[in-house]
Coordinates of C-alpha atoms and ligand atoms in Angstrom, one line a residue:
M1 CA 5.9 24.1 -35.7
S2 CA 3.8 24.6 -33.0
S3 CA 1.5 21.5 -30.9
T4 CA -1.3 22.0 -28.4
V5 CA -0.8 21.3 -25.0
S6 CA -2.9 18.7 -25.0
E7 CA -1.1 16.8 -27.6
W8 CA 2.5 17.5 -26.0
V9 CA 0.8 16.1 -22.8
A10 CA 0.2 13.0 -24.8
R11 CA 3.4 12.5 -26.0
F12 CA 5.3 13.3 -22.6
L13 CA 3.2 9.9 -21.4
E14 CA 4.0 8.2 -24.3
A15 CA 7.7 9.0 -24.0
R16 CA 7.8 8.3 -20.1
G17 CA 6.1 5.0 -20.7
P18 CA 3.3 4.5 -18.5
K19 CA 1.6 1.3 -19.8
R20 CA -2.1 2.8 -19.1
V21 CA -3.6 5.9 -17.6
F22 CA -6.6 5.0 -14.9
G23 CA -9.3 7.8 -15.4
L24 CA -13.1 9.2 -15.7
Q25 CA -13.9 11.3 -18.4
G26 CA -15.1 14.8 -18.1
G27 CA -15.0 17.9 -20.4
H28 CA -12.3 19.7 -18.8
I29 CA -9.7 16.9 -19.6
Q30 CA -11.2 15.7 -22.4
P31 CA -8.3 17.3 -24.8
I32 CA -6.0 15.4 -23.0
W33 CA -8.0 12.6 -23.2
D34 CA -8.6 12.1 -26.9
R35 CA -4.9 12.7 -27.6
L36 CA -3.8 9.8 -25.5
I37 CA -6.6 7.8 -27.3
Q38 CA -4.7 9.2 -30.8
H39 CA -1.6 8.2 -29.5
G40 CA -2.5 4.5 -28.8
I41 CA -2.1 5.1 -24.8
P42 CA -4.7 2.3 -23.3
I43 CA -7.2 4.5 -20.6
V44 CA -8.3 2.6 -17.9
D45 CA -12.0 4.1 -17.3
V46 CA -13.2 3.3 -13.9
R47 CA -16.7 3.8 -11.8
H48 CA -15.0 5.9 -9.7
E49 CA -12.2 8.5 -9.4
G50 CA -11.2 7.1 -6.2
A51 CA -10.5 3.5 -7.8
A52 CA -8.4 5.3 -10.7
V53 CA -6.1 6.7 -8.4
H54 CA -6.1 3.6 -5.9
M55 CA -5.2 1.9 -9.4
A56 CA -1.9 4.1 -10.5
A57 CA -0.9 3.4 -7.1
A58 CA -1.2 -0.1 -7.2
H59 CA 0.2 -0.3 -10.4
A60 CA 3.4 1.6 -9.2
V61 CA 4.0 -0.3 -6.4
L62 CA 3.9 -3.8 -8.2
T63 CA 5.8 -2.6 -11.3
G64 CA 8.1 -0.2 -10.4
E65 CA 6.5 2.3 -12.7
L66 CA 5.1 5.8 -12.5
G67 CA 1.2 5.4 -11.8
V68 CA -1.3 7.6 -14.0
A69 CA -4.4 8.8 -13.2
L70 CA -6.3 11.5 -15.2
V71 CA -9.4 12.8 -13.3
T72 CA -11.7 16.0 -14.0
S73 CA -12.1 19.0 -12.4
G74 CA -14.5 19.2 -9.2
P75 CA -15.8 15.9 -7.8
G76 CA -13.4 14.4 -10.1
V77 CA -10.7 15.7 -8.2
T78 CA -12.1 15.7 -5.0
N79 CA -13.5 12.0 -5.1
C80 CA -9.5 11.4 -5.1
V81 CA -8.7 12.7 -2.0
T82 CA -8.7 9.4 0.0
S83 CA -7.1 7.5 -2.8
I84 CA -4.4 10.2 -2.8
A85 CA -4.0 9.8 0.8
N86 CA -3.3 5.9 0.8
A87 CA -0.6 6.5 -1.9
D88 CA 0.9 9.3 0.3
L89 CA 1.1 7.2 3.1
E90 CA 2.2 4.0 1.2
R91 CA 4.7 6.2 -0.7
A92 CA 3.5 5.5 -4.5
P93 CA 5.0 7.0 -7.3
I94 CA 1.9 8.6 -9.0
L95 CA 1.1 11.4 -11.0
V96 CA -2.7 12.5 -10.9
I97 CA -3.5 14.7 -13.4
G98 CA -6.6 16.7 -13.0
G99 CA -9.3 19.3 -14.8
C100 CA -9.2 23.1 -14.0
P101 CA -11.9 25.8 -15.6
P102 CA -10.1 28.2 -17.7
A103 CA -8.4 31.3 -16.8
R104 CA -10.6 33.5 -17.8
Q105 CA -13.4 31.6 -15.6
D106 CA -11.1 31.5 -12.6
H107 CA -12.7 32.7 -9.5
R108 CA -16.0 33.4 -10.8
G109 CA -18.4 30.5 -10.0
P110 CA -16.8 28.1 -12.9
L111 CA -18.6 24.5 -13.9
Q112 CA -16.7 22.1 -11.3
G113 CA -14.9 25.3 -9.9
T114 CA -13.0 24.0 -5.9
P115 CA -9.7 24.7 -4.6
H116 CA -8.3 21.6 -6.1
V117 CA -4.7 22.4 -4.7
E118 CA -5.1 23.9 -1.6
I119 CA -6.8 20.4 -0.8
M120 CA -4.3 18.3 -2.3
R121 CA -1.4 20.1 -0.9
P122 CA -0.8 18.3 2.4
I123 CA -1.5 14.8 0.8
T124 CA 0.8 15.0 -2.2
R125 CA 4.8 16.0 -2.4
R126 CA 3.7 18.8 -5.1
A127 CA 0.0 20.4 -6.0
R128 CA 0.3 22.9 -8.9
T129 CA -2.0 24.5 -11.3
L130 CA -0.1 25.0 -14.9
R131 CA -1.2 28.3 -16.7
S132 CA 1.7 28.8 -18.4
A133 CA 1.9 26.5 -22.1
E134 CA 5.2 27.2 -22.6
Q135 CA 5.9 25.8 -19.3
V136 CA 3.7 22.4 -19.3
I137 CA 6.6 20.1 -19.9
R138 CA 8.9 21.0 -17.8
E139 CA 6.4 21.3 -15.2
L140 CA 5.0 17.5 -16.0
D141 CA 8.9 16.5 -16.2
E142 CA 9.8 18.0 -12.6
A143 CA 6.5 16.2 -11.3
V144 CA 7.4 13.4 -12.6
A145 CA 10.5 13.1 -10.9
I146 CA 9.3 14.5 -7.5
A147 CA 6.6 11.9 -7.5
R148 CA 9.4 9.2 -8.0
G149 CA 11.7 10.3 -5.2
A150 CA 14.1 13.2 -6.4
H151 CA 13.1 15.5 -3.5
D152 CA 11.6 13.4 -0.9
L153 CA 10.1 10.2 -0.4
P154 CA 8.0 9.0 -3.8
G155 CA 4.8 9.7 -3.9
P156 CA 1.8 11.3 -5.1
V157 CA 1.8 14.6 -7.3
Y158 CA -1.0 16.5 -8.7
I159 CA -0.8 18.7 -11.3
E160 CA -3.8 20.3 -13.3
I161 CA -3.9 22.0 -16.4
A162 CA -6.5 24.7 -17.2
T163 CA -8.8 23.6 -19.9
D164 CA -7.6 27.1 -22.2
V165 CA -4.1 26.0 -21.8
L166 CA -4.4 22.7 -22.9
R167 CA -5.9 24.1 -26.2
T168 CA -3.2 26.4 -26.2
S169 CA -0.4 25.8 -29.1
V170 CA 3.2 25.8 -28.6
S171 CA 6.4 26.3 -29.9
E172 CA 8.1 23.0 -30.9
A173 CA 10.6 24.6 -29.3
A174 CA 9.3 24.8 -26.1
A175 CA 10.1 21.2 -25.0
L176 CA 13.7 20.2 -24.9
P177 CA 14.4 16.5 -25.4
E178 CA 15.4 16.2 -22.1
Y179 CA 12.0 17.1 -20.5
L180 CA 10.5 13.8 -22.4
R181 CA 13.5 11.2 -21.8
P182 CA 13.2 8.8 -18.7
R183 CA 15.8 9.3 -15.9
E184 CA 16.5 7.6 -12.6
P185 CA 16.3 9.3 -9.4
A186 CA 19.2 10.4 -8.1
R187 CA 21.3 8.2 -5.8
L188 CA 22.7 9.9 -3.2
L189 CA 25.1 7.7 -1.2
A190 CA 25.7 7.8 2.5
D191 CA 28.2 9.7 4.6
P192 CA 30.7 7.0 5.2
A193 CA 31.1 8.7 8.7
A194 CA 27.7 7.7 9.8
I195 CA 28.1 4.1 8.4
D196 CA 31.3 3.8 10.4
R197 CA 29.0 5.3 13.7
A198 CA 26.3 2.5 12.8
A199 CA 28.8 -0.2 12.5
A200 CA 30.5 0.2 15.7
L201 CA 26.9 0.1 17.3
F202 CA 26.0 -2.7 15.3
A203 CA 28.7 -4.7 16.3
K204 CA 28.2 -4.5 20.1
A205 CA 24.6 -5.6 19.6
K206 CA 23.8 -9.1 21.0
R207 CA 20.4 -9.5 20.0
A208 CA 20.3 -7.2 16.5
L209 CA 16.9 -6.8 14.7
V210 CA 16.2 -5.5 11.2
I211 CA 12.7 -4.1 10.3
S212 CA 12.0 -3.3 6.6
G213 CA 9.6 -0.8 4.9
G214 CA 8.3 0.3 1.8
G215 CA 11.9 1.9 1.1
A216 CA 13.7 -1.3 1.0
R217 CA 11.7 -2.4 -1.7
D218 CA 14.3 -1.8 -4.2
A219 CA 17.3 -3.5 -1.4
K220 CA 16.2 -7.1 -1.5
A221 CA 19.4 -8.6 -2.2
A222 CA 21.7 -6.2 -0.1
L223 CA 19.4 -6.3 2.9
V224 CA 19.4 -10.5 2.4
Q225 CA 23.2 -9.9 2.7
L226 CA 23.2 -7.8 5.4
L227 CA 21.2 -10.5 7.7
D228 CA 23.3 -13.3 6.3
A229 CA 26.5 -11.1 7.1
T230 CA 25.5 -10.2 10.9
G231 CA 23.3 -12.7 12.4
A232 CA 20.4 -10.7 12.9
A233 CA 17.0 -11.2 13.3
Y234 CA 14.2 -9.8 10.8
L235 CA 10.8 -8.7 10.5
D236 CA 8.7 -7.5 7.7
T237 CA 6.1 -5.0 7.8
Q238 CA 3.0 -5.4 5.0
E239 CA 4.6 -2.8 2.9
S240 CA 7.7 -4.9 2.1
R241 CA 6.5 -8.5 2.5
G242 CA 8.4 -10.9 0.3
L243 CA 11.6 -9.4 0.7
V244 CA 13.2 -12.1 2.8
P245 CA 11.7 -15.6 2.4
S246 CA 9.9 -16.6 5.8
D247 CA 12.5 -19.8 5.6
H248 CA 15.0 -17.5 6.1
P249 CA 17.3 -18.2 9.5
A250 CA 16.5 -14.5 10.3
F251 CA 12.6 -14.6 9.8
A252 CA 11.0 -14.0 12.7
G253 CA 7.8 -12.5 11.4
A254 CA 5.5 -14.9 14.0
M255 CA 7.3 -14.0 17.0
R256 CA 7.0 -9.8 16.0
A257 CA 6.3 -9.4 19.6
A258 CA 9.4 -11.0 21.3
A259 CA 11.2 -9.7 19.2
M260 CA 11.0 -6.2 19.5
A261 CA 10.8 -6.4 23.3
E262 CA 14.0 -8.6 23.6
A263 CA 16.0 -7.0 20.7
D264 CA 18.9 -4.6 22.1
L265 CA 19.6 -3.1 18.8
V266 CA 17.1 -2.0 16.1
V267 CA 17.9 -1.2 12.4
T268 CA 14.5 0.1 10.6
V269 CA 15.8 0.1 6.9
G270 CA 13.5 2.5 4.8
R271 CA 11.0 2.3 7.4
K272 CA 9.0 5.4 9.7
L273 CA 8.4 4.5 13.0
D274 CA 4.7 5.1 12.9
Y275 CA 2.0 3.1 15.0
Q276 CA 2.3 -0.1 13.5
L277 CA 6.0 0.3 15.1
G278 CA 4.9 1.8 18.8
Y279 CA 6.4 4.6 17.4
G280 CA 9.8 3.4 18.1
S281 CA 8.9 4.0 22.0
P282 CA 10.5 2.3 24.8
A283 CA 7.2 1.0 25.5
A284 CA 7.2 -1.3 22.2
F285 CA 11.0 -1.6 22.6
P286 CA 12.3 -1.7 26.1
N287 CA 15.9 -2.9 25.6
A288 CA 16.6 -1.8 22.6
R289 CA 19.0 1.3 21.0
F290 CA 18.2 2.6 17.3
I291 CA 19.8 2.6 13.9
R292 CA 17.8 4.4 11.4
V293 CA 18.8 3.3 7.8
A294 CA 16.8 5.3 4.6
A295 CA 17.4 7.0 1.5
Y296 CA 15.1 10.2 3.2
A297 CA 15.7 12.0 6.2
G298 CA 12.3 12.5 6.8
E299 CA 12.5 8.5 7.2
R300 CA 15.2 8.2 9.1
D301 CA 14.5 10.8 11.9
D302 CA 10.7 10.6 12.6
N303 CA 9.7 9.6 16.3
R304 CA 13.0 8.4 17.0
P305 CA 16.1 9.1 15.5
G306 CA 18.2 6.6 17.2
D307 CA 21.9 6.7 17.9
A308 CA 23.3 6.2 14.8
G309 CA 21.1 7.4 11.2
I310 CA 22.0 6.7 7.8
A311 CA 20.8 8.7 5.1
G312 CA 21.3 7.3 1.1
D313 CA 20.6 5.2 -1.3
V314 CA 19.1 2.0 0.7
A315 CA 20.7 -1.0 -1.0
T316 CA 24.2 0.9 -0.9
S317 CA 24.0 2.1 2.5
L318 CA 23.3 -1.4 3.5
T319 CA 26.1 -3.0 1.4
M320 CA 28.2 -0.3 3.2
L321 CA 27.2 -1.4 6.3
A322 CA 27.8 -5.1 5.7
D323 CA 31.1 -4.3 4.4
A324 CA 32.2 -1.6 7.6
L325 CA 31.0 -4.7 9.7
R326 CA 33.4 -7.4 8.2
P327 CA 36.9 -6.1 9.9
R328 CA 34.7 -5.8 13.5
V329 CA 34.9 -8.4 16.4
P330 CA 30.8 -9.0 16.4
A331 CA 29.1 -9.6 19.6
V332 CA 25.5 -11.4 18.2
D333 CA 24.1 -13.9 19.9
I334 CA 23.7 -16.0 16.8
G335 CA 21.6 -18.6 19.3
W336 CA 18.6 -16.1 19.9
R337 CA 18.2 -15.5 16.1
D338 CA 17.9 -19.3 15.8
A339 CA 15.6 -19.9 18.6
L340 CA 13.5 -16.8 17.2
H341 CA 13.2 -18.3 13.5
A342 CA 12.7 -21.9 15.3
K343 CA 9.7 -20.5 17.2
H344 CA 8.3 -18.9 14.3
V345 CA 8.3 -22.1 12.1
E346 CA 7.0 -24.0 14.5
R347 CA 4.1 -21.1 15.6
S348 CA 3.3 -20.6 11.4
R349 CA 3.4 -24.4 11.2
K350 CA 0.7 -24.7 13.9
Y351 CA -1.0 -21.8 12.7
V352 CA -1.2 -23.3 9.0
A353 CA -2.5 -26.3 10.3
S354 CA -5.4 -24.8 12.4
L355 CA -6.5 -22.7 9.2
A356 CA -8.5 -25.8 7.8
T357 CA -9.8 -27.0 11.1
T358 CA -10.9 -23.3 12.9
P359 CA -14.8 -24.5 14.3
S360 CA -17.3 -22.5 13.2
G361 CA -18.9 -20.3 14.9
A362 CA -22.4 -20.3 17.2
D363 CA -24.5 -19.0 14.2
G364 CA -23.2 -22.1 12.5
R365 CA -21.2 -20.4 9.9
M366 CA -17.8 -21.2 8.6
H367 CA -14.8 -19.3 9.9
P368 CA -13.0 -16.5 7.9
N369 CA -9.6 -18.7 8.1
R370 CA -11.4 -21.5 5.8
I371 CA -10.6 -18.9 2.8
F372 CA -7.4 -19.1 3.4
A373 CA -7.0 -22.7 3.9
A374 CA -8.9 -23.3 0.5
L375 CA -6.7 -20.1 -1.1
R376 CA -3.3 -22.1 0.1
T377 CA -4.7 -25.0 -2.5
A378 CA -5.6 -22.7 -4.9
L379 CA -2.8 -20.4 -5.3
R380 CA 0.3 -20.9 -6.8
D381 CA 4.0 -20.0 -5.7
D382 CA 3.5 -16.5 -7.6
A383 CA 0.2 -15.3 -7.2
I384 CA -0.4 -11.8 -5.9
G385 CA -2.7 -11.4 -2.7
I386 CA -4.6 -8.3 -1.6
A387 CA -6.3 -8.1 1.6
D388 CA -8.9 -5.2 2.7
G389 CA -11.6 -5.1 5.8
G390 CA -11.2 -5.1 9.5
D391 CA -11.5 -8.6 10.8
I392 CA -10.7 -9.9 7.7
L393 CA -8.0 -8.4 7.0
S394 CA -6.4 -9.2 10.4
F395 CA -6.6 -12.8 9.4
A396 CA -5.5 -12.5 6.1
R397 CA -2.6 -10.4 7.4
L398 CA -1.4 -14.3 8.8
G399 CA -3.4 -16.7 6.6
L400 CA -3.1 -15.1 3.5
S401 CA 0.6 -15.9 2.2
T402 CA 1.3 -14.7 -0.9
S403 CA 4.8 -13.2 -1.0
T404 CA 3.1 -10.0 -3.3
Y405 CA 0.7 -8.7 -1.0
L406 CA -1.1 -5.3 -0.7
D407 CA -3.6 -4.4 1.9
S408 CA -5.8 -1.4 3.1
G409 CA -2.0 -0.4 4.9
A410 CA -1.1 1.9 7.5
F411 CA -3.9 4.2 6.3
G412 CA -6.6 1.1 7.1
C413 CA -8.0 2.6 3.7
L414 CA -11.2 0.3 3.3
G415 CA -12.0 0.0 -0.5
V416 CA -8.6 -0.8 -2.1
G417 CA -9.4 -4.5 -2.4
V418 CA -11.2 -4.2 -6.0
P419 CA -9.0 -1.7 -7.6
F420 CA -5.8 -3.1 -6.2
A421 CA -6.8 -6.3 -7.9
N422 CA -8.0 -4.7 -11.1
A423 CA -4.3 -2.9 -11.3
A424 CA -2.6 -6.2 -10.5
A425 CA -4.4 -8.8 -12.9
L426 CA -3.8 -5.9 -15.6
A427 CA -0.5 -5.3 -14.7
H428 CA 0.3 -9.1 -14.3
P429 CA -1.7 -11.2 -16.7
D430 CA -0.2 -14.3 -16.4
R431 CA -0.4 -14.4 -12.7
Q432 CA -3.5 -15.3 -10.3
V433 CA -4.6 -12.2 -8.5
V434 CA -6.8 -12.8 -5.3
A435 CA -8.8 -10.0 -3.3
V436 CA -10.1 -11.2 -0.2
C437 CA -12.7 -8.0 1.1
G438 CA -14.9 -8.1 3.6
D439 CA -18.1 -7.3 2.5
G440 CA -18.2 -3.7 4.0
A441 CA -14.9 -2.6 2.6
F442 CA -16.1 -4.0 -0.7
G443 CA -19.0 -1.8 -0.8
L444 CA -16.9 0.9 -1.1
H445 CA -15.7 0.4 -4.6
A446 CA -17.8 -2.7 -5.4
M447 CA -18.6 -0.6 -8.9
E448 CA -15.2 -1.5 -9.6
I449 CA -16.2 -5.2 -10.5
D450 CA -17.8 -3.6 -13.6
T451 CA -14.1 -1.8 -14.5
A452 CA -12.8 -5.6 -13.9
V453 CA -15.3 -6.7 -16.6
R454 CA -14.7 -4.0 -19.2
H455 CA -11.3 -4.6 -19.1
G456 CA -10.7 -8.4 -18.5
C457 CA -9.1 -7.3 -15.5
K458 CA -8.7 -11.3 -14.8
A459 CA -9.1 -11.1 -11.3
V460 CA -10.7 -13.3 -8.3
F461 CA -12.6 -10.9 -5.4
V462 CA -13.6 -13.3 -2.4
I463 CA -16.1 -11.9 -0.5
A464 CA -15.8 -12.7 3.5
N465 CA -19.4 -11.8 3.9
N466 CA -20.9 -11.7 7.8
A467 CA -23.1 -9.2 7.3
A468 CA -21.3 -6.5 9.2
W469 CA -18.9 -3.9 9.6
N470 CA -17.6 -7.0 12.1
I471 CA -14.7 -5.7 14.3
E472 CA -16.3 -2.1 15.0
R473 CA -19.6 -4.4 15.7
V474 CA -17.4 -6.7 18.3
D475 CA -15.8 -3.6 19.4
Q476 CA -19.1 -2.2 20.2
E477 CA -20.2 -5.3 21.8
R478 CA -17.2 -6.3 24.2
N479 CA -16.1 -2.4 25.0
Y480 CA -19.4 -0.1 24.7
G481 CA -22.0 -2.1 27.2
G482 CA -23.1 -4.6 24.0
R483 CA -24.9 -1.4 22.2
V484 CA -24.3 -2.7 18.6
S485 CA -25.0 0.2 16.5
G486 CA -24.8 1.3 12.5
T487 CA -22.4 -1.8 12.3
T488 CA -24.5 -4.3 10.9
L489 CA -25.5 -4.9 7.5
G490 CA -27.7 -6.6 5.6
D491 CA -27.4 -10.7 4.3
S492 CA -26.7 -9.6 1.1
D493 CA -26.1 -11.9 -2.0
Y494 CA -23.1 -10.2 -3.3
A495 CA -22.8 -13.4 -6.1
A496 CA -26.1 -12.2 -7.4
M497 CA -24.9 -8.6 -7.8
A498 CA -21.5 -10.0 -9.8
R499 CA -23.4 -11.8 -12.2
A500 CA -25.3 -9.0 -12.9
F501 CA -22.3 -7.3 -14.4
G502 CA -21.2 -10.3 -16.2
L503 CA -18.7 -11.7 -13.9
A504 CA -18.6 -15.9 -12.8
A505 CA -19.8 -15.7 -9.2
E506 CA -21.1 -17.8 -7.1
R507 CA -22.2 -18.0 -3.3
I508 CA -20.7 -20.4 -0.5
V509 CA -21.9 -21.5 2.9
D510 CA -20.2 -24.8 3.5
A511 CA -16.4 -24.8 3.5
T512 CA -16.2 -28.1 2.0
D513 CA -17.5 -26.5 -1.4
L514 CA -14.7 -23.4 -1.0
D515 CA -11.8 -25.7 -3.1
A516 CA -13.8 -26.6 -6.4
A517 CA -15.4 -22.6 -6.1
L518 CA -12.1 -21.4 -6.3
E519 CA -10.6 -23.3 -9.0
R520 CA -14.2 -22.5 -11.1
A521 CA -13.1 -18.6 -10.4
F522 CA -9.7 -18.7 -11.2
A523 CA -11.0 -20.6 -14.5
N524 CA -13.2 -17.8 -15.3
A525 CA -12.0 -14.5 -14.0
P526 CA -13.1 -11.9 -13.5
A527 CA -15.2 -14.0 -10.8
L528 CA -16.4 -13.3 -7.3
V529 CA -16.9 -15.9 -4.6
D530 CA -19.4 -14.5 -1.9
V531 CA -18.4 -16.7 1.2
V532 CA -21.0 -16.7 3.9
V533 CA -19.0 -16.5 7.4
T534 CA -19.5 -16.0 10.8
R535 CA -19.2 -12.9 12.8
D536 CA -18.6 -14.7 16.1
T537 CA -14.7 -14.2 15.3
L538 CA -12.1 -12.4 17.6
S539 CA -9.5 -11.2 15.4
S540 CA -6.3 -10.1 16.8
D541 CA -6.4 -6.8 15.7
L542 CA -9.7 -6.7 17.8
T543 CA -8.0 -8.5 21.0
K544 CA -5.0 -6.6 20.9
G545 CA -7.1 -3.3 21.0
L546 CA -6.4 -1.5 17.7
S547 CA -10.2 -0.8 17.0
L548 CA -10.4 0.7 20.7
V549 CA -8.2 3.7 19.7
P550 CA -5.5 4.2 23.3
D551 CA -4.4 7.2 23.9
H552 CA -1.0 6.7 23.9
Q553 CA -0.4 3.9 21.5
A554 CA -2.2 1.6 19.0
L555 CA -2.1 -1.3 21.0
T556 CA -3.3 -1.6 24.2
A557 CA -0.4 -3.6 25.6
W558 CA 2.2 -0.8 24.4
D559 CA -0.5 1.7 25.7
N560 CA 0.1 0.2 29.2
A561 CA 3.2 -0.1 28.8
E562 CA 3.6 3.6 28.0
R563 CA 1.6 4.6 30.6
E564 CA 3.6 2.8 33.4
R565 CA 6.8 4.5 31.7
L566 CA 5.3 7.5 31.8
S567 CA 4.2 7.0 35.7
L568 CA 0.4 7.8 34.3
Ligands
LIG601 C1 -13.0 4.4 4.8 C2 -13.4 4.0 6.2 N1 -14.2 3.5 6.8 C3 -14.3 3.3 8.0 C4 -13.1 2.8 8.6 C5 -13.5 2.1 9.9 N2 -13.7 0.5 10.3 C6 -12.0 -0.1 10.2 S1 -12.5 -1.6 9.9 C7 -14.5 -1.8 9.6 C8 -15.3 -2.8 9.5 C9 -14.9 -3.6 7.9 O1 -16.0 -4.3 7.9 P1 -15.3 -5.1 6.8 O2 -14.9 -4.9 5.4 O3 -17.1 -6.1 6.6 O4 -14.7 -6.5 7.6 P2 -14.9 -7.3 9.0 O5 -14.7 -6.7 9.8 O6 -16.5 -7.5 8.5 O7 -13.9 -8.7 8.5 C10 -14.3 -0.3 9.6 C11 -15.7 0.5 9.3 C12 -11.7 2.6 7.9 N3 -10.8 1.8 8.1 N4 -12.2 2.9 6.7
LIG602 MG1 -17.8 -7.7 7.3

């Protein structure tokens, strides 16, 4: 008995259970595509391969499952570079299966031939061409384990199988049953001595601050327990939103700068010290020592290994740390945490109240905050919020309050909004899904509204339409002598465009029409609301200097502190 490799790939995916595969067809991958259809595995066919990978990544992050994308050789694969790089930074476990010309045509100038694997290698956990038919299932099993974090941080794996190999028959004996069996990544436990060193340091801290990242996503209960046990203050990051409710006494989200400046101990949990955390520099954390907790050494030691590091399963490590702290006499100043939280509550309350009254710009157009004021009425507690853009992302981070939240992320990846929302709507058909996109960001994967219609993705796309790549336009206006160039867009009617694809869509100019428009949109999703907003805004990302790209740090205040620290 034997079966073709493409049949085995379909059996593998069926056994490993992705609910759907995202892809765009091409001759090189048609043998797999055809077998997936015969196995009844739904394929969400998109309009650009980059969107398929974004969808696979959002699916993975929102469900905890593996995300799978299927793309053809050549441009199909290279179209995925941006979204694979984004999944790399977002540590999203995805398997991208690419097409590859047959071996006999290799390096002879074949159709759609380009060195995919070399292109993919630096942005994936593994990139390989599979040429041995008998080894394909074993390789796929290994690929999935790696994507899910068996060796290093979870992330994208790229595998391509040459078309001739897909057509080759292999004996049933080649695929051992264990290759098809789902299994959990190994959970390695931390060294108790490392826990002890960390606990000794933690116990001495007066103002302890815990900061979570994507690596804490499956450690919610243990994280809250540690906060309760220690009296530490807490900051989330955009990849770990919703782990600790904002009314928890440790939560200090609106007091980020003060918490970072005043903390004498910072505990990172599954989070690199990247630009968003000032690279861990004393410029951003002038008073802090560091404890780094992560499942992987790469996420424990980057930039600043700190005074104590714990590498091991994150949830278990946090519980071990809380246990080790119990018999010690804590030095913690609970008043510091409580004061931070009280100010956070006060600031957030004022901010939320201001959303509905933020004045229009000099051009008479509404402020984008009005969108978030209206969404607060329209959204239920379990809604999924997605933000994509420049200024609008900055406003959304504060205004869009959904506890499940995705955005352009550390990669600043414009274009994620529509594909993320489509994947979210398919993964969670019972929840509201809204993507708030800048008009610029929307354009990058705007054709995916067609995917939304064809696949019934019940998402609402809200376009903050200021006819500009505005954060960049304002940067030119303020910091480059007002020479605005290449950053304005047309006053385009995105609602008309959406109607052409069959979405329910309307254009809103008056903020008082927003509530009713959103209600109609959620009732008729997929739907698009094109909201005409002012360009006359100063977002905090802009005023803090993010678009200026200073030399040492991402934000001007930290950059100045860094220069002072280094006597520059
Ligand atoms: C793919 C990509 N291209 C360019 C940029 C640089 N960039 C960051 S924000 C921004 C403007 C975004 O405009 P829009 O989505 O309309 O949001 P707005 O600032 O107008 O609210 C640009 C061009 C980027 N981050 N990603
Ligand atoms: Mg814009």
